[in-house]
Short mmCIF file of C-alpha atoms in Angstrom, two decimals:
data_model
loop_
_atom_site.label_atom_id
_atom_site.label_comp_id
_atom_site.label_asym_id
_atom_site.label_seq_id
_atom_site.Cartn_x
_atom_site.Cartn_y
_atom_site.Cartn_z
CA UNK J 19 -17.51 -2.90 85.57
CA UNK J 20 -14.63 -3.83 87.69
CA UNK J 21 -14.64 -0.56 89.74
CA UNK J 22 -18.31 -1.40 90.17
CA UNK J 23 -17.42 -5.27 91.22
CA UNK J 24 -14.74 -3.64 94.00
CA UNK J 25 -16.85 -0.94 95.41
CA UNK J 26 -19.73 -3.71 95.78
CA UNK J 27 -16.87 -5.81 97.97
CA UNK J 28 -15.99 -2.65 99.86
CA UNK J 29 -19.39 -1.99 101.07
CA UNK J 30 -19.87 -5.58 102.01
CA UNK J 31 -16.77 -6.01 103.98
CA UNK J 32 -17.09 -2.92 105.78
CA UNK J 33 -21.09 -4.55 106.47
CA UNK J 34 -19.73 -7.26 107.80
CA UNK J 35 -17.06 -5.34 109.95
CA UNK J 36 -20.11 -2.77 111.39
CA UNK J 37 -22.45 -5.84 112.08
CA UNK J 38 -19.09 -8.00 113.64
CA UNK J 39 -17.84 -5.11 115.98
CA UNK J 40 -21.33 -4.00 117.25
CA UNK J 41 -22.11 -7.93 117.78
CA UNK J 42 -18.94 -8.03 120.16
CA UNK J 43 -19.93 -4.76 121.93
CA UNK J 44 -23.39 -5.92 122.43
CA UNK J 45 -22.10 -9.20 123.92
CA UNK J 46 -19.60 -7.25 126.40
CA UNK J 47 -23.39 -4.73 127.51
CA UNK J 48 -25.22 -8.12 127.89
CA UNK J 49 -22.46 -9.52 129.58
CA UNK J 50 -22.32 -6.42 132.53
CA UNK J 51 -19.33 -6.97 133.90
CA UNK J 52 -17.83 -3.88 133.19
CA UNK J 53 -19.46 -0.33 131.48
CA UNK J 54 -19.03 0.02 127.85
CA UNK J 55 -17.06 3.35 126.69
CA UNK J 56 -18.74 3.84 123.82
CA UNK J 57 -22.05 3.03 121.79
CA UNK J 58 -21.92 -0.32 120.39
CA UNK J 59 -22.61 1.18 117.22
CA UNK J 60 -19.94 3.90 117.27
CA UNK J 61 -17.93 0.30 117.56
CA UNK J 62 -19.21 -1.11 114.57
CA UNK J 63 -18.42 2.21 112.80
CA UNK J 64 -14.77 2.47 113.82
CA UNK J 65 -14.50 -1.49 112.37
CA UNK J 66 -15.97 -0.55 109.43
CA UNK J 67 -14.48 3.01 108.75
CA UNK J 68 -10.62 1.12 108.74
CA UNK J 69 -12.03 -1.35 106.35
CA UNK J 70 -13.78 1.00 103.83
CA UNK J 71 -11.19 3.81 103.63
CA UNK J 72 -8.32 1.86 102.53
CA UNK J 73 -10.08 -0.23 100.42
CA UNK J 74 -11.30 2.86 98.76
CA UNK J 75 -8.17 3.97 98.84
CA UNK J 76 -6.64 1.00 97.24
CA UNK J 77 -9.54 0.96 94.92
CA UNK J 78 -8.64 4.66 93.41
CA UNK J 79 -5.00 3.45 93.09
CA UNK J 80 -5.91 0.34 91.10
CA UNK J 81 -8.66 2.11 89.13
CA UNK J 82 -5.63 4.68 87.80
CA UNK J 83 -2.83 1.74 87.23
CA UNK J 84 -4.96 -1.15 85.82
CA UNK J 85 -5.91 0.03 82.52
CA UNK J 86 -2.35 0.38 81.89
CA UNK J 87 -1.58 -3.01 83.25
CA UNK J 88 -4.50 -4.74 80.75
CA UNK J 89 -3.20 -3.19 77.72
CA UNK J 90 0.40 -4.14 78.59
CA UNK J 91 -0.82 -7.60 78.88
CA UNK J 92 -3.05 -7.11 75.49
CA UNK J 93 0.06 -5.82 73.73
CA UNK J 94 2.09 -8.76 74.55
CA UNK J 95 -0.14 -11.03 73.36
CA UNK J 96 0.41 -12.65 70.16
CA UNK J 97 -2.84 -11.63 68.69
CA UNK J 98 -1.37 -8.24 68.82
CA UNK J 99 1.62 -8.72 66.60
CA UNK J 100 -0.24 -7.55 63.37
CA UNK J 101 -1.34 -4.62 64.95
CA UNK J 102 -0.59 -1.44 62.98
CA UNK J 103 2.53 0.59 63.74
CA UNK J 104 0.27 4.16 63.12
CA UNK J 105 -1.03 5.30 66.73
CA UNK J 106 -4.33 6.44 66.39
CA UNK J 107 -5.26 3.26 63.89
CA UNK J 108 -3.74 0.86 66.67
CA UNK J 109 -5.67 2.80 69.67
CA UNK J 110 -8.89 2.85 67.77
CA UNK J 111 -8.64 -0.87 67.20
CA UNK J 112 -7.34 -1.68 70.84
CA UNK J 113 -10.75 0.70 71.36
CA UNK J 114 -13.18 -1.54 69.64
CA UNK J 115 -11.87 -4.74 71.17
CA UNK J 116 -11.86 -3.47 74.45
CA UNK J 117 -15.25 -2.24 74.29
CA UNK J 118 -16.92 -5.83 73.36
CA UNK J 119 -14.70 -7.14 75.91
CA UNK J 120 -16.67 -5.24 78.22
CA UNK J 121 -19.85 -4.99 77.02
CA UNK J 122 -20.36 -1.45 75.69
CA UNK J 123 -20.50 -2.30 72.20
CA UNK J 124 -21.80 -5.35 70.32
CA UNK J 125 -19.22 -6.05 67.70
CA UNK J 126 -16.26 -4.72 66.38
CA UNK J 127 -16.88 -2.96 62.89
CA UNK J 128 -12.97 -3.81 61.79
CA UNK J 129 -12.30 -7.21 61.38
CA UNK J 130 -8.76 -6.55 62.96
CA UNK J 131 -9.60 -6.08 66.08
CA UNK J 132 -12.07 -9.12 66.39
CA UNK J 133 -8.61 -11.32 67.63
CA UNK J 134 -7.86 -8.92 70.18
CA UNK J 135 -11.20 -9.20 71.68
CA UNK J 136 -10.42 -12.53 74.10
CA UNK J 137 -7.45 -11.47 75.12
CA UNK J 138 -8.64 -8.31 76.60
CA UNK J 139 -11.62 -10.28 78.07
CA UNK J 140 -8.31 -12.54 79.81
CA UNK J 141 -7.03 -9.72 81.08
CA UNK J 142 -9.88 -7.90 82.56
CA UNK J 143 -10.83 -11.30 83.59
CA UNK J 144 -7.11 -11.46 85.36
CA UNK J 145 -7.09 -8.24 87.34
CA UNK J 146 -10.39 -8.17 88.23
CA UNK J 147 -9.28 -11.34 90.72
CA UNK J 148 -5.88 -9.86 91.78
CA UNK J 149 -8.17 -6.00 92.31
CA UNK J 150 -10.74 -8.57 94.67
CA UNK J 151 -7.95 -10.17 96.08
CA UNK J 152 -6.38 -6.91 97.03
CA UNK J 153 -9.34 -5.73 98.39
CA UNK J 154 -9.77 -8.58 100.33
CA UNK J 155 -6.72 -8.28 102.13
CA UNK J 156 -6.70 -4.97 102.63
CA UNK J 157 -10.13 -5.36 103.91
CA UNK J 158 -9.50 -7.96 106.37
CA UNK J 159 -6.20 -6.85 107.95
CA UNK J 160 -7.65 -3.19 108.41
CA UNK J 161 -10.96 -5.20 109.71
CA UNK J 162 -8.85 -7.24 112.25
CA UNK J 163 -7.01 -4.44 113.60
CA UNK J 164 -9.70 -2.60 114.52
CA UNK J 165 -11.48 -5.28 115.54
CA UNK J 166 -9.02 -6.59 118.26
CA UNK J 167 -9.34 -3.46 119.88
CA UNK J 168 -13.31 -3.63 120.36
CA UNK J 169 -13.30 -3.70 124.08
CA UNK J 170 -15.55 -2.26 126.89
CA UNK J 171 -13.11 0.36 127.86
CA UNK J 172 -12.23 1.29 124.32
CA UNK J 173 -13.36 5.30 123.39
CA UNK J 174 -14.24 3.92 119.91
CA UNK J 175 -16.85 7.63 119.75
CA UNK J 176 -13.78 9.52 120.40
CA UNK J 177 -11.83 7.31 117.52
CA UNK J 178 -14.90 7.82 115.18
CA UNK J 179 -15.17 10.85 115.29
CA UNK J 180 -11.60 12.29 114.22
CA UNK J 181 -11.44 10.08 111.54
CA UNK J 182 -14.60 11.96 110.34
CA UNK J 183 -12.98 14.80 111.12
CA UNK J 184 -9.91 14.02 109.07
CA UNK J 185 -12.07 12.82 106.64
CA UNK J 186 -13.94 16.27 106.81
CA UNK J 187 -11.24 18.60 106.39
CA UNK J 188 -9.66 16.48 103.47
CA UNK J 189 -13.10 17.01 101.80
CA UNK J 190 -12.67 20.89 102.45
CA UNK J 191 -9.05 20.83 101.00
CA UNK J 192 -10.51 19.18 97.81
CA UNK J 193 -11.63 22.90 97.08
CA UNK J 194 -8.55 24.83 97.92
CA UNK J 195 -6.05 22.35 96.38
CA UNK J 196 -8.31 23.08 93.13
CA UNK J 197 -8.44 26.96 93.42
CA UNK J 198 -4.85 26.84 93.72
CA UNK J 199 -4.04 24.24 90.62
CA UNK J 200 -5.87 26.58 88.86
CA UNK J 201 -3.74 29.93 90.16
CA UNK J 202 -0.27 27.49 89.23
CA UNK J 203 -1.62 26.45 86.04
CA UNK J 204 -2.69 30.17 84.74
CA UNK J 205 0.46 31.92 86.52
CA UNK J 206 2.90 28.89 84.28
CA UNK J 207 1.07 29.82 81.07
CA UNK J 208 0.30 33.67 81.40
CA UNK J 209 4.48 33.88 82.03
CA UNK J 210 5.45 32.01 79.21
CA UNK J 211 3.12 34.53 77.13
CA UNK J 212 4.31 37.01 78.68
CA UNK J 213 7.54 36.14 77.94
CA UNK J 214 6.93 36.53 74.23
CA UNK J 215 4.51 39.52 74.58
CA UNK J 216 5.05 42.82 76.77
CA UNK J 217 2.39 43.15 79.39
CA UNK J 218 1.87 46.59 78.55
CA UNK J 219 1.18 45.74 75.21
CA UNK J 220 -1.16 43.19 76.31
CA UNK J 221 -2.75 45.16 79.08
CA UNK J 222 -2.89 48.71 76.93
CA UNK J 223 -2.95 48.00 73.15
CA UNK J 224 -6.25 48.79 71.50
CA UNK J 225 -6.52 46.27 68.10
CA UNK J 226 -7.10 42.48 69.40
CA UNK J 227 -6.00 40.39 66.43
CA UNK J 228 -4.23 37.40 67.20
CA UNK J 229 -3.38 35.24 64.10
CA UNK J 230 -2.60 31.45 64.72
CA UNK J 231 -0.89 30.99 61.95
CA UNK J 232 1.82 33.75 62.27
CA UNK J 233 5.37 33.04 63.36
CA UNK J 234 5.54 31.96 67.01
CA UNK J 235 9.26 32.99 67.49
CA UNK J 236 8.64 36.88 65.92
CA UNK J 237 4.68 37.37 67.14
CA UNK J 238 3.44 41.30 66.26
CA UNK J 239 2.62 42.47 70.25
CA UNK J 240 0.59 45.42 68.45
CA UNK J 241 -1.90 42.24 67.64
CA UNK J 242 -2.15 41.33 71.29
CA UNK J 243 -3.66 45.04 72.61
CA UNK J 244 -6.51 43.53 74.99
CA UNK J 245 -7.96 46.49 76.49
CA UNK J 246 -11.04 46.40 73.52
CA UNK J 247 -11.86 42.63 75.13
CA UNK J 248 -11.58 44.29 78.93
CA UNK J 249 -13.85 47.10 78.18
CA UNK J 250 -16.79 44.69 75.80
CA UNK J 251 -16.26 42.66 79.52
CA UNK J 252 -17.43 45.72 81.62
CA UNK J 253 -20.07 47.90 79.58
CA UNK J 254 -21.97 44.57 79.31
CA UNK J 255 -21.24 42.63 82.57
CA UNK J 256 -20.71 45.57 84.50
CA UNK J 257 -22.84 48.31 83.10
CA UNK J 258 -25.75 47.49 80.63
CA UNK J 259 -26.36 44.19 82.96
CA UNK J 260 -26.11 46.22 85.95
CA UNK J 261 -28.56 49.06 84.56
CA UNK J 262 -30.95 46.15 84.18
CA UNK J 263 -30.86 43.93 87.39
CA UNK J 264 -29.73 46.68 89.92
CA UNK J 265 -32.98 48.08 89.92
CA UNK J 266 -35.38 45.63 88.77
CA UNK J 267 -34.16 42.83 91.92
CA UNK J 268 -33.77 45.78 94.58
CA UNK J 269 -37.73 46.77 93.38
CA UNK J 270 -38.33 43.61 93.64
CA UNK J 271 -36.77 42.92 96.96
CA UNK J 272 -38.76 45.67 98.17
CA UNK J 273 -41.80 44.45 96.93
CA UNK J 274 -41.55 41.18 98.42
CA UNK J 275 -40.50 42.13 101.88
CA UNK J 276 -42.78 45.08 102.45
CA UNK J 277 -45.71 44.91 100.01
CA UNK J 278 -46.63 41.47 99.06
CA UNK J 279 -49.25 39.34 100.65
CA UNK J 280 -47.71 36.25 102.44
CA UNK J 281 -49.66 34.19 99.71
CA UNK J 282 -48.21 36.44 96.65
CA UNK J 283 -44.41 36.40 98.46
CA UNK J 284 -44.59 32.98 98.79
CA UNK J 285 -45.47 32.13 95.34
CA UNK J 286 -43.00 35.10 93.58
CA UNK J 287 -39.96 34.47 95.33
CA UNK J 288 -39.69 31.07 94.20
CA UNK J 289 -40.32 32.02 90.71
CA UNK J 290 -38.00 34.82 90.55
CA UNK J 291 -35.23 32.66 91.96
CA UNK J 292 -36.19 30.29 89.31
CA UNK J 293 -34.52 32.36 86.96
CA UNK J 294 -31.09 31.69 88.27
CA UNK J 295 -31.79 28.00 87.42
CA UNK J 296 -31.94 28.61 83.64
CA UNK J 297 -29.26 27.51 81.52
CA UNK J 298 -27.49 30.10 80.45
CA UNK J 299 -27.43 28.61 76.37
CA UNK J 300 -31.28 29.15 76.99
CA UNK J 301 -30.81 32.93 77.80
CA UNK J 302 -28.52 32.98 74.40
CA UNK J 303 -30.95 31.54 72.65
CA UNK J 304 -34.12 34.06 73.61
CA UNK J 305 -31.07 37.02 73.31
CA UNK J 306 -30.08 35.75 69.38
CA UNK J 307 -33.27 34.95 68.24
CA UNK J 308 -35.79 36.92 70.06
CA UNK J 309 -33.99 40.51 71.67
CA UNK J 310 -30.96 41.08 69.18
CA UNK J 311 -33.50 41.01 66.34
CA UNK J 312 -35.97 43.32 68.25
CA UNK J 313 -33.78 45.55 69.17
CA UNK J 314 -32.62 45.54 65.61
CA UNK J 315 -36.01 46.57 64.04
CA UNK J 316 -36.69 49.68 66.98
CA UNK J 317 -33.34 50.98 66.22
CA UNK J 318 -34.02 51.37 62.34
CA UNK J 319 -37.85 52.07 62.77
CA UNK J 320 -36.22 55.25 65.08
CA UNK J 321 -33.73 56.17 61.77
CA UNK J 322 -31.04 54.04 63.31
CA UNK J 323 -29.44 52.48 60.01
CA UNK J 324 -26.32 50.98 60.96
CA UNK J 325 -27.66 48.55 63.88
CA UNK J 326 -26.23 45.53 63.99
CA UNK J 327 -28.32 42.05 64.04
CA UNK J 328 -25.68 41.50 67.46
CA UNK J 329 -25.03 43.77 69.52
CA UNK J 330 -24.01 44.43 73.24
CA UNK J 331 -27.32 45.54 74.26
CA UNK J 332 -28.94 42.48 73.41
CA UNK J 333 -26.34 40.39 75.65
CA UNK J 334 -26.35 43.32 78.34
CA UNK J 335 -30.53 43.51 78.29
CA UNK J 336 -30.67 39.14 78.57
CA UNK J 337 -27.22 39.06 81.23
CA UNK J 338 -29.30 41.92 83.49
CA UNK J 339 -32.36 39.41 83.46
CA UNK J 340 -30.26 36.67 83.96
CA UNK J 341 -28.54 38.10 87.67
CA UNK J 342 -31.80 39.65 88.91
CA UNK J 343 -32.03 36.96 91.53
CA UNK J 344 -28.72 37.41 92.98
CA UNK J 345 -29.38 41.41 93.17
CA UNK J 346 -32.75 40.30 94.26
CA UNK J 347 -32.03 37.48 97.00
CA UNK J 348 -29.21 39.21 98.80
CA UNK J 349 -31.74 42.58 99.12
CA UNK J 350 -34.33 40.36 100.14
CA UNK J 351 -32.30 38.92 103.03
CA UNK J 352 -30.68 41.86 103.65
CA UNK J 353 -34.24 44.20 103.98
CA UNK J 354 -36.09 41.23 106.03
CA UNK J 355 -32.73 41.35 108.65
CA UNK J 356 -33.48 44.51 109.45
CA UNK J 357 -34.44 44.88 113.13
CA UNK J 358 -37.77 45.10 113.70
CA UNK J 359 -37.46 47.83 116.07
CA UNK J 360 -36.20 50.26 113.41
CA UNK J 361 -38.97 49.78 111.57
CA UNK J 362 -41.58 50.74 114.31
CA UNK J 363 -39.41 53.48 115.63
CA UNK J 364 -39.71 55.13 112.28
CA UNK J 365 -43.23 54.74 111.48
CA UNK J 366 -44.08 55.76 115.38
CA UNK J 367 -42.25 59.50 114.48
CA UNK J 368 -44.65 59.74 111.34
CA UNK J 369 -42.81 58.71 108.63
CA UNK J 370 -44.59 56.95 106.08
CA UNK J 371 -43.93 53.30 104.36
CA UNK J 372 -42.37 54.96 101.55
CA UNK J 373 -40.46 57.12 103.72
CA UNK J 374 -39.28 54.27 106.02
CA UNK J 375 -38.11 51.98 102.93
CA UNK J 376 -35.95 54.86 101.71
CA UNK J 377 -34.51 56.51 104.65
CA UNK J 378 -34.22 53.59 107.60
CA UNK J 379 -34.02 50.04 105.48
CA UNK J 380 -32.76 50.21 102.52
CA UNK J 381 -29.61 52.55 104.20
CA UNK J 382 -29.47 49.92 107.10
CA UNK J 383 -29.72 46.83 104.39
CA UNK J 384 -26.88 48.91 102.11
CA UNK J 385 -24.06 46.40 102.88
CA UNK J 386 -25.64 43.17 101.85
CA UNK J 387 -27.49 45.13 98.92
CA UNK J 388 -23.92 45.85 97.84
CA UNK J 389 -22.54 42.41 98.59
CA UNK J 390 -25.40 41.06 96.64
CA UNK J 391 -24.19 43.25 93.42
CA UNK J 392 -20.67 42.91 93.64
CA UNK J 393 -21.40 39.15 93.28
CA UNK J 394 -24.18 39.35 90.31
CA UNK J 395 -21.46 41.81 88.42
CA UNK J 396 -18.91 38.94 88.98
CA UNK J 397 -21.29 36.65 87.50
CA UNK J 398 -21.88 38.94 84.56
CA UNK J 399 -18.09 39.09 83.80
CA UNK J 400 -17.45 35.59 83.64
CA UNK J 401 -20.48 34.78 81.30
CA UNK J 402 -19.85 33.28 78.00
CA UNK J 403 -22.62 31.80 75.96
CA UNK J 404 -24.96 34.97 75.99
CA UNK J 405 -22.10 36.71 74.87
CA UNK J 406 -21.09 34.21 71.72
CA UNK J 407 -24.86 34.04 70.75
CA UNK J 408 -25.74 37.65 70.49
CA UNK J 409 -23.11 40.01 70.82
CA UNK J 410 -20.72 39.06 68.55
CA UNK J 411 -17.00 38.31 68.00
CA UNK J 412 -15.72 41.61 67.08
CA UNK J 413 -13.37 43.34 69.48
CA UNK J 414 -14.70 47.03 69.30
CA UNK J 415 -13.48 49.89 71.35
CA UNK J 416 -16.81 51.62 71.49
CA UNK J 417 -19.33 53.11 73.56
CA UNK J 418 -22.54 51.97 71.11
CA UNK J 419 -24.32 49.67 72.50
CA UNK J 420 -26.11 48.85 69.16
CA UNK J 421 -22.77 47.63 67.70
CA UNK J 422 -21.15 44.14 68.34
CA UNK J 423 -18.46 43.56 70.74
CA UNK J 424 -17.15 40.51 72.45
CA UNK J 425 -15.46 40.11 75.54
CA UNK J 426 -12.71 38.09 77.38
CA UNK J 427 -14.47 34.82 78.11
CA UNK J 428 -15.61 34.67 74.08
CA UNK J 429 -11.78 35.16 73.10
CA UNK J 430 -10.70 32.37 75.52
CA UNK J 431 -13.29 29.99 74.12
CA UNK J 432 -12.40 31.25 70.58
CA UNK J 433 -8.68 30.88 71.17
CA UNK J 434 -8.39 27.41 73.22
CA UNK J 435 -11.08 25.47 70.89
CA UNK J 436 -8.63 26.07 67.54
CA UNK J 437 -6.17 23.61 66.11
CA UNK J 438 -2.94 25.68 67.05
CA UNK J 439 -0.40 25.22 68.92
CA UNK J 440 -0.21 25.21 73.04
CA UNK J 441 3.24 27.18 72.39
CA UNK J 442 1.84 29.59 70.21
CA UNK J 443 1.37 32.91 72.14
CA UNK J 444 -2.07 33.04 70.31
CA UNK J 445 -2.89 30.51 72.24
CA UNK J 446 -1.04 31.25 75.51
CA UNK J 447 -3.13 34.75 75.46
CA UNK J 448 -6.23 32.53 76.75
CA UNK J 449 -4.32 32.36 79.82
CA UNK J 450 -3.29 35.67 80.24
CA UNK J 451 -7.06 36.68 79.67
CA UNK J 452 -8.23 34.13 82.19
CA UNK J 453 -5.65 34.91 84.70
CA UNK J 454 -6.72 38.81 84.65
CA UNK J 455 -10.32 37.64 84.81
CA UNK J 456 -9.44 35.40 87.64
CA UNK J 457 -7.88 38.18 89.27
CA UNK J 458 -11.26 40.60 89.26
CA UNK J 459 -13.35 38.14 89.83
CA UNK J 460 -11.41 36.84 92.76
CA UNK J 461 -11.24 41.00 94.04
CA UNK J 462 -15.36 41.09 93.82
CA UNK J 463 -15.87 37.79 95.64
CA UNK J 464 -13.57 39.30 98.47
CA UNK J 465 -15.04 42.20 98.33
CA UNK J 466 -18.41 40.84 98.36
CA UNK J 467 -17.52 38.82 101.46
CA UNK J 468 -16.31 41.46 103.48
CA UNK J 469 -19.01 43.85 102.91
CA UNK J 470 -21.29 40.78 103.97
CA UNK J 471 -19.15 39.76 106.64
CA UNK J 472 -19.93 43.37 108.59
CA UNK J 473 -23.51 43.19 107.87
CA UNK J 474 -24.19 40.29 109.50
CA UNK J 475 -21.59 41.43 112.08
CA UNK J 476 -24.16 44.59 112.86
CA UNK J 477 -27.39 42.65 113.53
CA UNK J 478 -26.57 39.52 114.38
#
């Protein structure tokens, strides 16, 4: 609510800084003794940009550091002397009070916390007015700043726009600084397992077993052997998926571009593209209750006894469906940027559709048809729920697809949700799974960008 109260007071001080400059620019235009520099608006902007940054600014600052300050003031408050000395019962009281104090719950249902609940509304109360006051301040001295230098020869468009710039590329940084918190974060934790397990062991041993409960100083590195988890990963990411969506979304692709009515294409692509919009828990649900069992019943109907209720074809068959549209999209760009001219040159020496399609467009379209699977397979690999709804949690080292298997994104889920410890190396092996996944993943996407990068290069 206070956030709420400050961001309100942001937006209306930088208001009233937009509507003040342009006021004063208009009044120097109406004036005409000299020509203005800049817009009158791109003056109210440059007011009001140096009065809503910092204040937001502030705002994020105060929004991190004043729920500390309130419960400081809370805890020194005599109605919290009886508070118990156990953490989690004094933090759920402090809890209850604080949220009838604000108005997300209507009562407290422990009686102990009922005294704490007016002198967390004090507080709030409190630093709510120093938060405005700060605001306020801020506000204004960025707001008169600016404003003082609202002239007629002032470039206030040039001023406006590198502080959007600025503001532009500190957006764009947002995603880098994240990509590379998450490299730090995996490299810290996969060396510390490391450390405690070879990474030949981890890379070539063939039994996945880690127990949580075994000794952390002495763990058994024949436990650790992940190559079963690498290779459930790639026959159904990267090979029963593939068998599935390669062909269907490059038919499809063809279909669309070179077959379909206007009316049909316009009407199917949408719908096919649809399917990339579909949770993927949704696709786990059809694959566990509705594929897995089929596939079940045709395997024993055939004489196939020992097929399993989960299995990797179920999850392969369901994943493939799943990344048609990014096969399917990238052939359908790739097919329609084709140059018209290649088209009619072939057809005008006799060759048929059919013949066209195969020899002249689908070669020319080949580099964005293979960008377009390199980034469905690295889709594929990094999928998790289809994967812990039908095919199982069994690490096999098998080339049935009728049997379970898991891969690496079910083991991370399986060993970071657990109650052990963050120094166990059961634990640590999440990261040393996600950091290898990171790393092929990352190698597709590049690879996928370059091979896109010279396509467009070619007919652009």
């Amino acid at each position: 609510m206070s956030m709420a109260v400050l961001l309100l007071l942001a937006i209306g001080l930088g208001l009233a800084g937009w509507l003040a400059a342009r006021a004063r620019a208009w009044s120097f235009r109406r004036s005409g003794t000299e020509r203005l520099a800049a817009l009158p608006s791109y003056h109210g902007w440059y007011v009001a940009l140096w009065i809503v940054v910092p204040v937001l600014i502030f705002i994020m600052i105060w929004s991190a550091i004043e729920p500390g300050l309130v419960l400081q003031s809370v805890l020194a408050n005599p109605a919290a002397a009886n508070l118990p000395a156990f953490d989690f019962q004094r933090n759920a009281l402090l809890a209850e009070a604080r949220n009838v104090a604000t108005g997300a719950a209507a009562a407290v249902y422990n009686p102990a916390a009922q005294p704490l609940i007016e002198p967390f509304r004090n507080a709030l109360a409190e630093y709510l007015w120093i938060g405005a006051i700060g605001t306020l301040l801020i506000g204004f001295a960025g707001g008169t700043w600016a404003f003082l230098k609202v002239k007629p020869d002032f470039a206030a468009r040039t001023k406006v726009e590198r502080i959007v710039m600025a503001m532009l590329l500190l957006a764009s940084l947002v995603a880098i600084l994240t990509t590379l918190g998450i490299v730090a974060s995996l490299v810290f934790e996969t060396v510390r397992f490391f450390g405690m397990v070879s990474p030949i062991d981890f890379l070539f041993g063939l039994h996945w077993g880690p127990d949580p409960m075994a000794n952390a100083a002495n763990p058994d590195p024949t436990r650790y052997g992940a190559l079963p988890l690498f290779w459930g990963t790639i026959f159904i990411g990267a090979i029963i998926a593939m068998i599935v969506a390669i062909p269907l979304g490059l038919m499809s692709a063809i279909y669309l571009t070179q077959y379909a009515h206007p009316t049909w294409r316009k009407w199917l692509k949408p719908l096919l593209e649809i399917l990339a919009g579909v949770p993927t828990v949704v696709y786990g649900y059809f694959a566990a209750l509705t594929v897995a069992p089929w596939i079940r019943d045709v395997a024993q109907a055939v004489g196939i006894t020992n097929a399993s209720s989960e299995s990797a074809l179920a999850a392969g068959l369901v994943m493939g469906v799943m990344i048609i549209p990014f096969v399917s999209s990238m052939a359908d760009d790739s097919i329609a940027a084709v140059p018209q001219a290649m088209r009619d040159g072939s057809l005008a020496m006799g060759a048929t559709k059919s013949e066209t399609i195969r020899k002249v467009l689908v070669p020319a379209a080949l580099p964005g048809i293979v960008g377009g699977v390199m980034l469905a397979i690295s889709r594929a690999i990094g999928e998790t729920m289809i994967v812990v709804m039908a095919a199982g949690a069994t690490a096999n080292l098998t080339v049935n697809p009728l049997e379970t298997m898991t891969t690496v994104t079910y083991q991370i889920v399986a060993m970071l949700t657990g109650e052990g410890s963050f120094d166990h190396p059961a634990t640590l092996s999440a990261f040393a799974l996600g950091f290898v996944l990171f790393l092929v993943t990352l190698a597709l996407n590049i690879i996928a960008l370059r091979v896109v990068k010279r396509f467009r290069e070619a007919y652009e």
